[in-house]
Amino acid sequence: MAVPHNKTIFSGIQPSGTLHLGNYLGAIEQWVRLQENNRAFYCIVDAHAITIPYEPSELSERILHTAALYIAAGLDPEKSTIFVQSHIAEHLELAWLLATITPYGELTRMTQFKDKSKKQAQSTSLGLFSYPVLMAADILLYQTEIVPVGEDQTQHIELTRAIATRFNKRFGECFTLPTAYTNPRTARIMSLTDPTKKMSKSDDPKTYLSLNDIPDDIRKKISNAVTETEPVFSFTQSGPAVKNLLAIYEALSAAPRDTIEQKFTGRGYKEFKEELAELIISKLAPLQERYRNIRAQDDELRILLGRGKHTAKQVAAQTLARVKEAMGLL
Ligand code: AQP
């Protein structure tokens, strides 16, 4: 897909834990590129984060942590609107209005709901079930054209398109239809201990690389990452565990695939892992330093989120007013 320009972009991450390399490579890296020459809105989706069990005393810290990581990873508040979802009440209001035209059956088909509800069988909430409707509201409020996401979210974008199409047909044109934007090489970074599962921040920390991991933890996690029996370094022939590590190496080194394959062919996994760990450490070091500097001035960060709220609110309020009028609610 060509790099979009002059488009409206929206995406978000839940402050449900520490951000990991999958969030960075699958989503944030794309966001940074797309903030150039586009109108970008990047949200900390805290209302989504409370659909799974969480500790209230930790949530506000996690929101600041996520906002600081966005900026440390390269989002520029002068180019992108960075804000907190729950600061804009229109997200929740539009979610209810969209829920009234969303068939129950469509929500039961959402694979992320199936996965997440299995993890918490006794406490699955209505909020978790209707998560994709809130996500549709997030996207549609800003008349979003492009949604940069990892592969796990593409089903939700399809649902968003279906909801918007249904709404426009029933009540008149109110919403732009959004398109998912994924980088096929990094859209699904897998767990370090189980290459059949995606890297996920709600799993055991040894399964993911946190953007804030210290060098020794990175070395330990990569050294313990599963591999296949025979060392084969090939983007097409290796097994899923090694393909995953190669994909991380490729994304962080920006080296061509054949150069990487040639570099490691004939060498063992131990050497490969040592080089991979050092590459990750060197790529994360500047981000981690920027993160520490930003967190040393949380007041500044709060001011910046206040500015983001102001900009986002104007757009969101306009869309919601149009929607309510179209639905006959005025
Ligand atoms: N493993 C991954 N590989 C590539 N992209 C990924 N994303 C998440 N995991 C990977 C992308 O990161 C963005 C933010 O995701 P989210 O936090 O809103 O929710 P999630 O997709 O459910 O991510 P996690 O880390 O797995 O969180 P938990 O464990 O809290 O559910 C999205 O664009 C997502 O595609």
Short mmCIF file of C-alpha atoms and ligand atoms in Angstrom, two decimals:
data_model
loop_
_atom_site.label_atom_id
_atom_site.label_comp_id
_atom_site.label_asym_id
_atom_site.label_seq_id
_atom_site.Cartn_x
_atom_site.Cartn_y
_atom_site.Cartn_z
CA MET A 1 0.00 0.00 0.00
CA ALA A 2 1.35 3.45 -0.93
CA VAL A 3 2.03 5.79 2.00
CA PRO A 4 -1.11 7.92 2.37
CA HIS A 5 -1.04 11.72 2.40
CA ASN A 6 -3.67 14.39 2.99
CA LYS A 7 -5.76 11.85 4.87
CA THR A 8 -7.36 11.76 8.30
CA ILE A 9 -5.68 9.13 10.45
CA PHE A 10 -6.90 7.72 13.77
CA SER A 11 -5.53 4.98 16.02
CA GLY A 12 -5.11 4.15 19.69
CA ILE A 13 -3.63 1.77 22.24
CA GLN A 14 -5.14 0.64 25.51
CA PRO A 15 -3.22 1.65 28.64
CA SER A 16 -3.70 -1.90 29.87
CA GLY A 17 -0.04 -2.66 30.59
CA THR A 18 3.40 -1.72 29.45
CA LEU A 19 3.70 -1.28 25.67
CA HIS A 20 5.67 -3.97 23.87
CA LEU A 21 7.63 -4.37 20.67
CA GLY A 22 4.52 -5.70 18.88
CA ASN A 23 2.62 -2.48 19.68
CA TYR A 24 5.62 -0.48 18.46
CA LEU A 25 6.33 -2.35 15.21
CA GLY A 26 2.70 -3.19 14.42
CA ALA A 27 1.23 0.21 15.21
CA ILE A 28 3.31 3.12 16.55
CA GLU A 29 6.05 2.93 13.93
CA GLN A 30 3.37 3.35 11.26
CA TRP A 31 1.80 6.20 13.22
CA VAL A 32 5.08 8.11 13.27
CA ARG A 33 5.41 7.82 9.51
CA LEU A 34 1.77 8.80 8.93
CA GLN A 35 1.91 11.95 11.06
CA GLU A 36 3.84 13.53 8.16
CA ASN A 37 1.52 15.04 5.52
CA ASN A 38 -1.69 13.79 7.16
CA ARG A 39 -4.12 14.93 9.83
CA ALA A 40 -3.43 12.44 12.61
CA PHE A 41 -5.31 11.71 15.84
CA TYR A 42 -3.65 9.29 18.28
CA CYS A 43 -5.61 8.33 21.34
CA ILE A 44 -4.90 6.59 24.64
CA VAL A 45 -8.00 4.41 24.75
CA ASP A 46 -8.58 4.17 28.49
CA ALA A 47 -12.31 3.40 28.20
CA HIS A 48 -11.30 0.23 26.37
CA ALA A 49 -8.74 -0.67 29.03
CA ILE A 50 -11.44 -0.91 31.73
CA THR A 51 -13.28 -3.69 29.87
CA ILE A 52 -10.87 -6.20 31.43
CA PRO A 53 -9.97 -6.53 35.14
CA TYR A 54 -7.67 -3.66 36.20
CA GLU A 55 -6.43 -1.84 39.29
CA PRO A 56 -7.98 1.70 39.53
CA SER A 57 -5.01 3.03 41.51
CA GLU A 58 -2.71 2.11 38.60
CA LEU A 59 -4.76 3.38 35.67
CA SER A 60 -3.82 7.07 35.70
CA GLU A 61 -0.12 6.14 35.83
CA ARG A 62 -0.63 3.81 32.88
CA ILE A 63 -2.31 6.56 30.89
CA LEU A 64 0.68 8.87 31.43
CA HIS A 65 3.06 5.98 30.70
CA THR A 66 1.33 5.33 27.37
CA ALA A 67 1.21 9.01 26.40
CA ALA A 68 4.91 9.42 27.25
CA LEU A 69 5.81 6.34 25.21
CA TYR A 70 3.89 7.66 22.20
CA ILE A 71 6.05 10.79 22.25
CA ALA A 72 9.27 8.96 23.13
CA ALA A 73 8.64 6.65 20.16
CA GLY A 74 8.46 9.61 17.79
CA LEU A 75 4.97 11.11 17.84
CA ASP A 76 5.28 14.88 17.65
CA PRO A 77 2.51 16.79 19.46
CA GLU A 78 3.01 19.62 16.96
CA LYS A 79 2.09 17.27 14.11
CA SER A 80 -0.37 14.85 15.76
CA THR A 81 -3.29 15.34 18.10
CA ILE A 82 -2.52 13.16 21.14
CA PHE A 83 -5.35 12.77 23.65
CA VAL A 84 -7.11 10.55 26.16
CA GLN A 85 -10.34 8.84 25.05
CA SER A 86 -12.28 9.37 28.30
CA HIS A 87 -11.62 13.13 28.10
CA ILE A 88 -13.99 13.30 25.13
CA ALA A 89 -17.45 12.17 26.24
CA GLU A 90 -18.59 12.06 22.60
CA HIS A 91 -16.83 8.67 22.22
CA LEU A 92 -19.17 7.08 24.77
CA GLU A 93 -22.26 8.85 23.48
CA LEU A 94 -21.65 7.86 19.86
CA ALA A 95 -20.91 4.27 20.94
CA TRP A 96 -24.43 4.02 22.38
CA LEU A 97 -26.02 5.47 19.25
CA LEU A 98 -24.07 3.03 17.05
CA ALA A 99 -24.94 0.13 19.37
CA THR A 100 -28.60 0.64 18.47
CA ILE A 101 -27.88 -0.30 14.84
CA THR A 102 -25.28 -3.04 15.45
CA PRO A 103 -26.61 -6.59 15.18
CA TYR A 104 -25.82 -8.77 18.18
CA GLY A 105 -24.83 -11.62 15.82
CA GLU A 106 -22.05 -9.55 14.24
CA LEU A 107 -20.47 -8.89 17.63
CA THR A 108 -20.53 -12.59 18.55
CA ARG A 109 -18.25 -13.25 15.57
CA MET A 110 -15.43 -11.01 16.80
CA THR A 111 -12.39 -13.23 17.41
CA GLN A 112 -10.78 -10.85 19.89
CA PHE A 113 -13.88 -11.04 22.09
CA LYS A 114 -13.77 -14.83 21.92
CA ASP A 115 -10.07 -14.86 22.95
CA LYS A 116 -10.36 -12.26 25.70
CA SER A 117 -13.56 -13.65 27.19
CA LYS A 118 -11.93 -17.09 27.42
CA LYS A 119 -9.15 -15.56 29.54
CA GLN A 120 -11.70 -14.22 32.03
CA ALA A 121 -14.60 -16.64 31.86
CA GLN A 122 -16.20 -15.56 35.14
CA SER A 123 -16.19 -11.81 34.64
CA THR A 124 -16.85 -11.19 30.95
CA SER A 125 -18.68 -7.86 30.82
CA LEU A 126 -21.09 -6.22 28.45
CA GLY A 127 -18.32 -3.63 27.97
CA LEU A 128 -15.93 -6.26 26.63
CA PHE A 129 -18.63 -7.58 24.29
CA SER A 130 -19.41 -4.12 22.92
CA TYR A 131 -15.72 -3.07 22.70
CA PRO A 132 -15.81 -3.09 18.85
CA VAL A 133 -18.75 -0.64 18.86
CA LEU A 134 -16.80 1.80 21.03
CA MET A 135 -13.86 1.32 18.67
CA ALA A 136 -16.15 2.13 15.72
CA ALA A 137 -17.23 5.32 17.52
CA ASP A 138 -13.58 6.27 18.16
CA ILE A 139 -12.79 5.97 14.47
CA LEU A 140 -15.97 7.42 12.96
CA LEU A 141 -16.06 10.53 15.20
CA TYR A 142 -13.01 11.92 13.39
CA GLN A 143 -14.22 11.06 9.86
CA THR A 144 -11.17 8.81 9.71
CA GLU A 145 -9.94 7.56 6.35
CA ILE A 146 -6.96 5.44 7.46
CA VAL A 147 -6.55 3.36 10.64
CA PRO A 148 -2.99 2.06 11.14
CA VAL A 149 -3.25 -1.15 13.20
CA GLY A 150 -1.78 -4.60 13.71
CA GLU A 151 -3.45 -7.59 12.11
CA ASP A 152 -5.53 -8.50 15.19
CA GLN A 153 -7.57 -5.31 14.76
CA THR A 154 -8.48 -5.60 11.08
CA GLN A 155 -11.71 -7.49 11.85
CA HIS A 156 -12.80 -4.56 14.01
CA ILE A 157 -12.13 -2.13 11.17
CA GLU A 158 -14.29 -4.24 8.85
CA LEU A 159 -17.08 -4.10 11.45
CA THR A 160 -16.63 -0.32 11.69
CA ARG A 161 -17.10 -0.05 7.92
CA ALA A 162 -20.24 -2.20 8.13
CA ILE A 163 -21.69 -0.05 10.92
CA ALA A 164 -20.89 3.19 9.06
CA THR A 165 -22.40 1.86 5.83
CA ARG A 166 -25.57 0.79 7.65
CA PHE A 167 -25.83 4.16 9.38
CA ASN A 168 -25.30 6.18 6.20
CA LYS A 169 -27.97 4.15 4.40
CA ARG A 170 -30.51 4.42 7.20
CA PHE A 171 -30.00 8.04 8.31
CA GLY A 172 -28.11 9.76 5.46
CA GLU A 173 -24.39 10.30 4.82
CA CYS A 174 -22.71 11.11 8.13
CA PHE A 175 -19.57 8.97 8.19
CA THR A 176 -16.47 8.48 6.07
CA LEU A 177 -15.63 4.80 5.54
CA PRO A 178 -12.24 3.99 7.09
CA THR A 179 -9.61 1.59 5.74
CA ALA A 180 -7.18 -0.46 7.82
CA TYR A 181 -3.49 0.20 7.16
CA THR A 182 -1.08 -2.56 8.15
CA ASN A 183 2.56 -3.28 7.50
CA PRO A 184 2.45 -6.96 6.43
CA ARG A 185 6.00 -7.56 7.74
CA THR A 186 5.21 -6.46 11.29
CA ALA A 187 1.44 -6.74 11.55
CA ARG A 188 1.66 -9.76 13.84
CA ILE A 189 4.69 -10.03 16.10
CA MET A 190 4.43 -13.30 18.00
CA SER A 191 5.03 -14.30 21.61
CA LEU A 192 8.67 -15.15 22.41
CA THR A 193 7.64 -18.39 24.09
CA ASP A 194 4.78 -19.52 21.84
CA PRO A 195 4.95 -18.53 18.15
CA THR A 196 1.31 -19.51 17.62
CA LYS A 197 0.16 -16.62 19.86
CA LYS A 198 0.61 -12.92 19.22
CA MET A 199 2.81 -10.90 21.56
CA SER A 200 0.39 -9.44 24.08
CA LYS A 201 0.84 -7.07 27.01
CA SER A 202 -1.62 -8.95 29.20
CA ASP A 203 0.50 -12.13 29.01
CA ASP A 204 3.44 -13.17 31.19
CA PRO A 205 6.28 -10.57 30.83
CA LYS A 206 8.70 -13.25 29.60
CA THR A 207 6.56 -13.62 26.46
CA TYR A 208 7.00 -10.02 25.32
CA LEU A 209 9.67 -7.34 25.03
CA SER A 210 8.53 -4.23 26.84
CA LEU A 211 9.67 -0.93 25.33
CA ASN A 212 11.05 -0.17 28.80
CA ASP A 213 12.89 -3.44 29.39
CA ILE A 214 16.43 -3.01 30.71
CA PRO A 215 19.31 -4.53 28.65
CA ASP A 216 19.76 -7.58 30.91
CA ASP A 217 16.07 -8.47 30.66
CA ILE A 218 16.18 -8.12 26.88
CA ARG A 219 19.23 -10.44 26.70
CA LYS A 220 17.53 -12.95 28.99
CA LYS A 221 14.20 -12.92 27.13
CA ILE A 222 15.81 -13.27 23.70
CA SER A 223 18.16 -15.98 24.93
CA ASN A 224 15.14 -17.92 26.29
CA ALA A 225 12.97 -17.31 23.19
CA VAL A 226 11.91 -20.58 21.57
CA THR A 227 13.51 -21.63 18.28
CA GLU A 228 13.30 -24.71 16.10
CA THR A 229 15.79 -27.60 16.36
CA GLU A 230 18.05 -27.04 13.32
CA PRO A 231 19.37 -23.51 12.74
CA VAL A 232 17.78 -22.31 9.48
CA PHE A 233 17.80 -18.57 8.80
CA SER A 234 15.27 -18.04 6.04
CA PHE A 235 12.29 -15.71 5.82
CA THR A 236 10.44 -18.43 3.91
CA GLN A 237 11.90 -21.78 5.13
CA SER A 238 12.41 -21.24 8.89
CA GLY A 239 9.79 -22.36 11.37
CA PRO A 240 7.39 -19.79 12.94
CA ALA A 241 9.53 -19.06 16.02
CA VAL A 242 12.64 -18.17 14.01
CA LYS A 243 10.60 -16.31 11.37
CA ASN A 244 9.28 -14.15 14.18
CA LEU A 245 12.79 -13.34 15.46
CA LEU A 246 13.95 -12.67 11.90
CA ALA A 247 11.00 -10.29 11.39
CA ILE A 248 12.04 -8.35 14.50
CA TYR A 249 15.64 -8.25 13.27
CA GLU A 250 14.51 -7.07 9.83
CA ALA A 251 12.23 -4.35 11.20
CA LEU A 252 14.84 -2.93 13.56
CA SER A 253 17.89 -3.20 11.29
CA ALA A 254 16.08 -2.14 8.09
CA ALA A 255 18.50 -4.51 6.28
CA PRO A 256 17.32 -6.40 3.17
CA ARG A 257 16.11 -9.96 3.77
CA ASP A 258 18.82 -11.67 1.69
CA THR A 259 21.56 -9.75 3.55
CA ILE A 260 20.17 -10.98 6.88
CA GLU A 261 19.83 -14.57 5.65
CA GLN A 262 23.42 -14.57 4.32
CA LYS A 263 24.77 -12.97 7.49
CA PHE A 264 23.45 -15.73 9.77
CA THR A 265 23.44 -18.84 7.56
CA GLY A 266 25.94 -21.37 8.91
CA ARG A 267 25.92 -19.76 12.35
CA GLY A 268 24.09 -20.99 15.45
CA TYR A 269 21.01 -19.63 17.22
CA LYS A 270 23.14 -18.47 20.16
CA GLU A 271 25.12 -16.02 18.02
CA PHE A 272 21.99 -14.85 16.19
CA LYS A 273 20.18 -14.23 19.46
CA GLU A 274 23.12 -12.33 20.92
CA GLU A 275 23.20 -10.00 17.91
CA LEU A 276 19.42 -9.61 17.94
CA ALA A 277 19.41 -8.71 21.65
CA GLU A 278 22.13 -6.06 21.13
CA LEU A 279 20.21 -4.64 18.17
CA ILE A 280 17.03 -4.34 20.25
CA ILE A 281 18.96 -2.76 23.15
CA SER A 282 20.57 -0.17 20.86
CA LYS A 283 17.25 0.68 19.16
CA LEU A 284 15.36 1.05 22.42
CA ALA A 285 18.04 3.05 24.29
CA PRO A 286 17.23 6.48 22.76
CA LEU A 287 13.49 5.86 23.14
CA GLN A 288 13.98 4.93 26.79
CA GLU A 289 16.05 8.04 27.44
CA ARG A 290 13.40 10.26 25.86
CA TYR A 291 10.76 8.46 27.95
CA ARG A 292 12.64 9.25 31.20
CA ASN A 293 12.98 12.91 30.22
CA ILE A 294 9.27 13.21 29.42
CA ARG A 295 8.27 11.51 32.67
CA ALA A 296 10.48 13.92 34.62
CA GLN A 297 7.94 16.59 33.60
CA ASP A 298 4.52 15.02 34.01
CA ASP A 299 2.93 18.47 34.33
CA GLU A 300 4.05 19.29 30.80
CA LEU A 301 2.65 15.99 29.62
CA ARG A 302 -0.72 16.76 31.20
CA ILE A 303 -0.78 20.21 29.52
CA LEU A 304 -0.06 18.57 26.21
CA LEU A 305 -2.90 16.08 26.67
CA GLY A 306 -5.15 19.03 27.52
CA ARG A 307 -4.24 20.64 24.20
CA GLY A 308 -4.97 17.37 22.41
CA LYS A 309 -8.35 17.21 24.12
CA HIS A 310 -9.21 20.72 22.93
CA THR A 311 -8.44 19.91 19.28
CA ALA A 312 -10.10 16.47 19.30
CA LYS A 313 -13.22 17.76 21.06
CA GLN A 314 -13.98 20.27 18.30
CA VAL A 315 -14.03 17.59 15.61
CA ALA A 316 -15.85 15.02 17.75
CA ALA A 317 -18.58 17.46 18.81
CA GLN A 318 -19.25 18.43 15.20
CA THR A 319 -19.70 14.81 14.07
CA LEU A 320 -21.88 13.92 17.05
CA ALA A 321 -24.18 16.90 16.46
CA ARG A 322 -24.64 15.81 12.83
CA VAL A 323 -25.34 12.22 13.88
CA LYS A 324 -27.93 13.21 16.48
CA GLU A 325 -29.69 15.46 14.06
CA ALA A 326 -29.75 12.70 11.43
CA MET A 327 -31.19 10.28 13.97
CA GLY A 328 -33.93 12.72 14.92
CA LEU A 329 -32.60 13.34 18.41
CA LEU A 330 -32.53 17.13 18.37
N1 AQP B 1 1.76 -8.71 18.63
C1 AQP B 1 1.42 -7.67 17.91
N2 AQP B 1 1.98 -7.49 16.69
C2 AQP B 1 1.65 -6.40 15.93
N3 AQP B 1 0.78 -5.45 16.34
C3 AQP B 1 0.21 -5.59 17.54
N4 AQP B 1 -0.68 -4.85 18.25
C4 AQP B 1 -0.93 -5.44 19.43
N5 AQP B 1 -0.22 -6.57 19.55
C5 AQP B 1 0.50 -6.70 18.39
C6 AQP B 1 -1.25 -3.61 17.77
O1 AQP B 1 -1.03 -2.60 18.75
C7 AQP B 1 -2.14 -1.70 18.76
C8 AQP B 1 -2.66 -1.54 20.15
O2 AQP B 1 -3.28 -2.66 20.65
P1 AQP B 1 -4.17 -2.56 21.99
O3 AQP B 1 -3.33 -2.38 23.16
O4 AQP B 1 -5.19 -1.53 21.84
O5 AQP B 1 -4.88 -3.91 22.04
P2 AQP B 1 -4.42 -5.32 21.64
O6 AQP B 1 -4.42 -5.42 20.16
O7 AQP B 1 -5.31 -6.24 22.36
O8 AQP B 1 -2.90 -5.37 22.16
P3 AQP B 1 -2.25 -6.27 23.26
O9 AQP B 1 -0.85 -5.86 23.46
O10 AQP B 1 -2.47 -7.70 22.94
O11 AQP B 1 -3.02 -5.85 24.55
P4 AQP B 1 -3.85 -6.70 25.56
O12 AQP B 1 -2.96 -7.80 26.02
O13 AQP B 1 -4.15 -5.68 26.61
O14 AQP B 1 -5.04 -7.17 24.82
C9 AQP B 1 -3.18 -2.27 17.79
O15 AQP B 1 -3.07 -1.61 16.56
C10 AQP B 1 -2.77 -3.70 17.65
O16 AQP B 1 -3.17 -4.26 16.43
#
